[in-house]
Amino acid sequence: MLHLNLFIFGCGHHRAAWRHPRSSAERLGDIAYYEALARTAERGKLDAVFFADGQSAENLSDGPRWFLEPLTAMSAMSRATERIGLISTVSSTFYTPFHAARMMASLDHISGGRMGWNVVTSMFDSEARNHGYEVMPDHAWRYARAEEFVDAVLALWDSWRDDALLHDRAGSFVRPGSVAPIHHQGRHFLVDGPLTVPRPPQGHPVMFQAGASEQGRDLAARRAEAIYAVAYDLPSAQAYYRDIKRRVREAGRSDPVPIMPGLVVYVAATEAQARAKQRELDELLPAPDALRQLSMYIDQDCTGWALDAPVPALPPLEAFKGPKGRYATVLRIVDTEQPTLRQLLGRLAAGGGHCTMVGTPVQIADEMERWFRNEGADGFNLMPPSLPDGIEDFVEQVVPELQRRGLFRKEYTASTLRGHLGLARPAH
Amino acid sequence: MLHLNLFIFGCGHHRAAWRHPRSSAERLGDIAYYEALARTAERGKLDAVFFADGQSAENLSDGPRWFLEPLTAMSAMSRATERIGLISTVSSTFYTPFHAARMMASLDHISGGRMGWNVVTSMFDSEARNHGYEVMPDHAWRYARAEEFVDAVLALWDSWRDDALLHDRAGSFVRPGSVAPIHHQGRHFLVDGPLTVPRPPQGHPVMFQAGASEQGRDLAARRAEAIYAVAYDLPSAQAYYRDIKRRVREAGRSDPVPIMPGLVVYVAATEAQARAKQRELDELLPAPDALRQLSMYIDQDCTGWALDAPVPALPPLEAFKGPKGRYATVLRIVDTEQPTLRQLLGRLAAGGGHCTMVGTPVQIADEMERWFRNEGADGFNLMPPSLPDGIEDFVEQVVPELQRRGLFRKEYTASTLRGHLGLARPAH
């Protein structure tokens, strides 16, 4: 059975989505907008909704960034829904374990066992400089801290036994000996515990991770209960999938650890209509900005190139002198899709490195099934190019097709996120 | 016009309230319990509900402590209500300004301008040791940090101009130049900004403070927009009230800065019934524990004293060798109320140092009016000995009497907490 999350981001994952005349640009500070998105996802029986998070506001002229704080937003969203999971990104570099453990435990109680957390180590100096660091600490330090952070958070959740609450009106409120300090003292944190919140309904809110680097993959394989991934096409998805599953086995784990690559879908009744949707968003991109950005990525001036002509041949990756990551993405799109310049800009503006599927519900379902049956994915983190219509389309058109094929649940069979994902509740 | 807040705490502010057969002990992890409390308070047209906060879990055998985390709980509670304010305690010693500013800004958007924050510096080593400190930093350091914390939080809220959101679909998402870094660099914090959340609907969520020490009073007078106080009786309330109002004037401020002492109310149709309610809770206190605690407070063994006899004469404060704060409270209760030992234990168990009023709705309203008209209080922070019944009783019995006297609103006339409190919206 596939797992599907809705990755909520502003007006959608296409950078120009907010420019659409009917976009939700004016509603981004309105919690009812996010509640409605969660309800739509729940109508589609999705496993969860997911919020990324950033700790700095940049490039605001170009579009909305990080309006509501995810943990506070998810509390309200949990009360507007009944079954769907709620996953928030939590930065181990900026939070302390006690705050993070407490907020997530509280949310797991509020939501009745539907919380997940996506542990990230954050990336940008601009974020670090909002939290007391002069510059972002280096990658190795951040991962060492993340590992200790996870240890402390899990220990805090286990600082109350499941049966700790006794409510013995003539005696003790808690069962004697059932709530204990953790006395964590490590390189990064001193945390005595116990937590101020009883053990979460799920035992531990479900831990997601998106490991791409060697250290990230290692942490994900050893600790994550589910994994978000970036995969441009099935071969790269398979390479990542097999590598992680091997590492999970090598870590001696038998739990499923579902892997969910990000997925951008344009769906409509005909392929031509789906492509028209994509083109409509692509045409909203202010070309001068996008061209300046692309010029930077490919290290040559493309501001004079024709927008609706094919992208000219580009030098091979080996010959490229600048940062290779973004350039590799550009090359891959150009080589596989032979796009016009405008199409390339649009692809880069909507989850560039992530898989993009454009077509009819049957075509989309075919492709998702192909990934699912061939060790490319256990599910997908849906990144609708525009919201709310992108998830409404998916729920109304693609979900029924997946259900018809027996690839996706028709009704929820569990009431916790852990249950939806087929993960066991961790023993105390 | 009086201001009234409901101070929500577990099963009520009487330490034995959870032991009552019909107590809410089993519901403390259930957000619906807190939503219902907020709705009851809103039915009574109260200005706000308020959460204290502690960052450690201790004495759990004796009763519930800090179950849900306040900020996450308040998000849900804001969606269950429409007009009432929501005030959460935020520790400047344990939070960073960026997290605090972001969460509260987010909650102000989610609630449509109903958030308040009660800045505290925290007290206990057990809390410090959950957040990386070996021991609690000293008082002066904590207050210096608090002051800088407030500066940084306010600056972050002002890092977006009110008219920053432009939504110009053909141009810029924000008005150029309307979102700017704050570049805060002080002794305690480095925060570049801008915030990731647009300016809160209230400009700034309302800042409460409860200053008792010299430094606390000073901070409150210079910075707080409303003040929580501890006052045992009208003379001590007046002394505090006049001192703070003088300091506010001396700080050159013209805003009202309402002062709200904590208030424990037992109300019923007859005074005898009200006293019976109080006795019922007092009798739930496990006497051995309470006597051991009292023995510590008064530094003599009282475990053999008769529970239903008057408390024997105690040495004067000057002669007392131990910590004077708690002992002074004990002396004051003994001297003014001539309680039995059981009554004394009960008073200490239900907001000991705070004013307690026991009687009919008319008697309670008389007494509240007396404080209000004689520079004792601009309102009260209601601390019901048991919940939910304590606030239901107050709303059904005392509020109508206050309304009849023109001392309290019959309908909300504003939609923000700032509006309820008669506070101007801070200019950018």
PDB file of N, CA, C and O in Angstrom, chain B residues 7 14 30 38 45 48 52-53 69 73-74 83 100 131-132 142 215 270 282 293 297 310 329 349 367 391 415:
ATOM      1  N   PHE B   7      -7.293  32.146  35.047  1.00  0.00           N
ATOM      2  CA  PHE B   7      -5.990  31.477  35.173  1.00  0.00           C
ATOM      3  C   PHE B   7      -6.279  29.976  35.213  1.00  0.00           C
ATOM      4  O   PHE B   7      -6.811  29.466  36.196  1.00  0.00           O
ATOM      5  N   HIS B  14      -6.702  24.776  43.887  1.00  0.00           N
ATOM      6  CA  HIS B  14      -6.576  24.087  45.175  1.00  0.00           C
ATOM      7  C   HIS B  14      -5.805  22.800  44.923  1.00  0.00           C
ATOM      8  O   HIS B  14      -6.198  21.993  44.070  1.00  0.00           O
ATOM      9  N   ASP B  30      -6.477  16.120  27.577  1.00  0.00           N
ATOM     10  CA  ASP B  30      -7.504  16.233  26.537  1.00  0.00           C
ATOM     11  C   ASP B  30      -7.734  17.702  26.208  1.00  0.00           C
ATOM     12  O   ASP B  30      -8.263  18.458  27.020  1.00  0.00           O
ATOM     13  N   ALA B  38     -12.145  27.597  28.049  1.00  0.00           N
ATOM     14  CA  ALA B  38     -12.055  28.885  27.339  1.00  0.00           C
ATOM     15  C   ALA B  38     -13.435  29.334  26.877  1.00  0.00           C
ATOM     16  O   ALA B  38     -13.762  30.524  26.936  1.00  0.00           O
ATOM     17  N   LYS B  45     -17.736  36.577  29.131  1.00  0.00           N
ATOM     18  CA  LYS B  45     -17.175  37.827  28.554  1.00  0.00           C
ATOM     19  C   LYS B  45     -15.859  38.221  29.201  1.00  0.00           C
ATOM     20  O   LYS B  45     -15.503  39.402  29.241  1.00  0.00           O
ATOM     21  N   ALA B  48      -9.683  37.350  29.040  1.00  0.00           N
ATOM     22  CA  ALA B  48      -8.710  36.367  28.547  1.00  0.00           C
ATOM     23  C   ALA B  48      -8.668  35.134  29.438  1.00  0.00           C
ATOM     24  O   ALA B  48      -9.099  35.164  30.594  1.00  0.00           O
ATOM     25  N   ALA B  52      -0.091  29.728  33.190  1.00  0.00           N
ATOM     26  CA  ALA B  52       1.261  29.802  33.742  1.00  0.00           C
ATOM     27  C   ALA B  52       2.093  28.746  33.011  1.00  0.00           C
ATOM     28  O   ALA B  52       1.599  28.055  32.120  1.00  0.00           O
ATOM     29  N   ASP B  53       3.346  28.617  33.367  1.00  0.00           N
ATOM     30  CA  ASP B  53       4.143  27.568  32.749  1.00  0.00           C
ATOM     31  C   ASP B  53       5.328  27.232  33.638  1.00  0.00           C
ATOM     32  O   ASP B  53       5.908  28.104  34.281  1.00  0.00           O
ATOM     33  N   GLU B  69       1.563  21.720  26.683  1.00  0.00           N
ATOM     34  CA  GLU B  69       2.433  22.889  26.529  1.00  0.00           C
ATOM     35  C   GLU B  69       1.524  24.064  26.129  1.00  0.00           C
ATOM     36  O   GLU B  69       0.697  23.935  25.222  1.00  0.00           O
ATOM     37  N   ALA B  73      -1.344  24.410  23.076  1.00  0.00           N
ATOM     38  CA  ALA B  73      -2.734  24.294  23.545  1.00  0.00           C
ATOM     39  C   ALA B  73      -3.538  25.520  23.112  1.00  0.00           C
ATOM     40  O   ALA B  73      -4.699  25.412  22.707  1.00  0.00           O
ATOM     41  N   MET B  74      -2.921  26.703  23.195  1.00  0.00           N
ATOM     42  CA  MET B  74      -3.674  27.922  22.916  1.00  0.00           C
ATOM     43  C   MET B  74      -4.065  28.049  21.449  1.00  0.00           C
ATOM     44  O   MET B  74      -5.062  28.688  21.127  1.00  0.00           O
ATOM     45  N   ARG B  83     -13.715  35.476  20.620  1.00  0.00           N
ATOM     46  CA  ARG B  83     -13.381  36.823  21.060  1.00  0.00           C
ATOM     47  C   ARG B  83     -12.393  36.873  22.218  1.00  0.00           C
ATOM     48  O   ARG B  83     -11.661  37.838  22.380  1.00  0.00           O
ATOM     49  N   ALA B 100      10.360  32.628  20.338  1.00  0.00           N
ATOM     50  CA  ALA B 100       9.243  33.211  21.078  1.00  0.00           C
ATOM     51  C   ALA B 100       8.460  34.188  20.200  1.00  0.00           C
ATOM     52  O   ALA B 100       7.229  34.137  20.134  1.00  0.00           O
ATOM     53  N   HIS B 131      17.318  22.836  30.513  1.00  0.00           N
ATOM     54  CA  HIS B 131      17.650  23.702  29.389  1.00  0.00           C
ATOM     55  C   HIS B 131      19.130  24.061  29.346  1.00  0.00           C
ATOM     56  O   HIS B 131      19.495  25.157  28.939  1.00  0.00           O
ATOM     57  N   GLY B 132      19.969  23.148  29.818  1.00  0.00           N
ATOM     58  CA  GLY B 132      21.391  23.313  29.578  1.00  0.00           C
ATOM     59  C   GLY B 132      22.170  24.057  30.647  1.00  0.00           C
ATOM     60  O   GLY B 132      23.393  24.144  30.555  1.00  0.00           O
ATOM     61  N   ARG B 142      19.215  37.089  35.019  1.00  0.00           N
ATOM     62  CA  ARG B 142      17.957  36.725  34.367  1.00  0.00           C
ATOM     63  C   ARG B 142      17.160  37.962  33.965  1.00  0.00           C
ATOM     64  O   ARG B 142      16.550  38.003  32.905  1.00  0.00           O
ATOM     65  N   GLN B 215      13.689  44.637  40.814  1.00  0.00           N
ATOM     66  CA  GLN B 215      13.960  44.586  39.374  1.00  0.00           C
ATOM     67  C   GLN B 215      12.716  44.210  38.581  1.00  0.00           C
ATOM     68  O   GLN B 215      12.501  44.704  37.478  1.00  0.00           O
ATOM     69  N   THR B 270     -25.589  30.906  49.330  1.00  0.00           N
ATOM     70  CA  THR B 270     -25.457  31.417  50.705  1.00  0.00           C
ATOM     71  C   THR B 270     -24.000  31.331  51.124  1.00  0.00           C
ATOM     72  O   THR B 270     -23.225  30.526  50.576  1.00  0.00           O
ATOM     73  N   ASP B 282     -10.870  21.463  51.200  1.00  0.00           N
ATOM     74  CA  ASP B 282      -9.837  21.392  52.248  1.00  0.00           C
ATOM     75  C   ASP B 282      -9.755  19.990  52.834  1.00  0.00           C
ATOM     76  O   ASP B 282      -8.669  19.506  53.177  1.00  0.00           O
ATOM     77  N   GLN B 293       4.639  19.631  55.368  1.00  0.00           N
ATOM     78  CA  GLN B 293       5.039  20.829  54.635  1.00  0.00           C
ATOM     79  C   GLN B 293       4.936  22.067  55.540  1.00  0.00           C
ATOM     80  O   GLN B 293       5.845  22.896  55.583  1.00  0.00           O
ATOM     81  N   TYR B 297       7.555  24.999  56.755  1.00  0.00           N
ATOM     82  CA  TYR B 297       7.352  26.453  56.603  1.00  0.00           C
ATOM     83  C   TYR B 297       7.556  27.187  57.924  1.00  0.00           C
ATOM     84  O   TYR B 297       8.098  28.291  57.959  1.00  0.00           O
ATOM     85  N   PRO B 310      -8.239  25.592  66.542  1.00  0.00           N
ATOM     86  CA  PRO B 310      -7.548  26.785  66.040  1.00  0.00           C
ATOM     87  C   PRO B 310      -6.037  26.566  66.054  1.00  0.00           C
ATOM     88  O   PRO B 310      -5.501  25.846  66.895  1.00  0.00           O
ATOM     89  N   THR B 329       3.296  34.601  55.027  1.00  0.00           N
ATOM     90  CA  THR B 329       1.962  34.239  54.521  1.00  0.00           C
ATOM     91  C   THR B 329       1.181  33.471  55.584  1.00  0.00           C
ATOM     92  O   THR B 329       0.005  33.751  55.842  1.00  0.00           O
ATOM     93  N   ALA B 349      -3.000  25.647  50.481  1.00  0.00           N
ATOM     94  CA  ALA B 349      -3.059  24.758  49.322  1.00  0.00           C
ATOM     95  C   ALA B 349      -3.777  25.395  48.139  1.00  0.00           C
ATOM     96  O   ALA B 349      -3.761  24.862  47.033  1.00  0.00           O
ATOM     97  N   GLU B 367     -16.863  42.907  47.460  1.00  0.00           N
ATOM     98  CA  GLU B 367     -15.440  42.909  47.780  1.00  0.00           C
ATOM     99  C   GLU B 367     -14.597  43.259  46.552  1.00  0.00           C
ATOM    100  O   GLU B 367     -13.652  44.060  46.642  1.00  0.00           O
ATOM    101  N   ILE B 391     -15.097  28.042  37.531  1.00  0.00           N
ATOM    102  CA  ILE B 391     -15.309  29.143  36.583  1.00  0.00           C
ATOM    103  C   ILE B 391     -16.773  29.174  36.119  1.00  0.00           C
ATOM    104  O   ILE B 391     -17.333  30.248  35.883  1.00  0.00           O
ATOM    105  N   SER B 415     -12.544  42.985  19.346  1.00  0.00           N
ATOM    106  CA  SER B 415     -12.279  41.623  18.879  1.00  0.00           C
ATOM    107  C   SER B 415     -10.837  41.208  19.139  1.00  0.00           C
ATOM    108  O   SER B 415     -10.434  40.116  18.770  1.00  0.00           O
TER     109      SER B 415
END
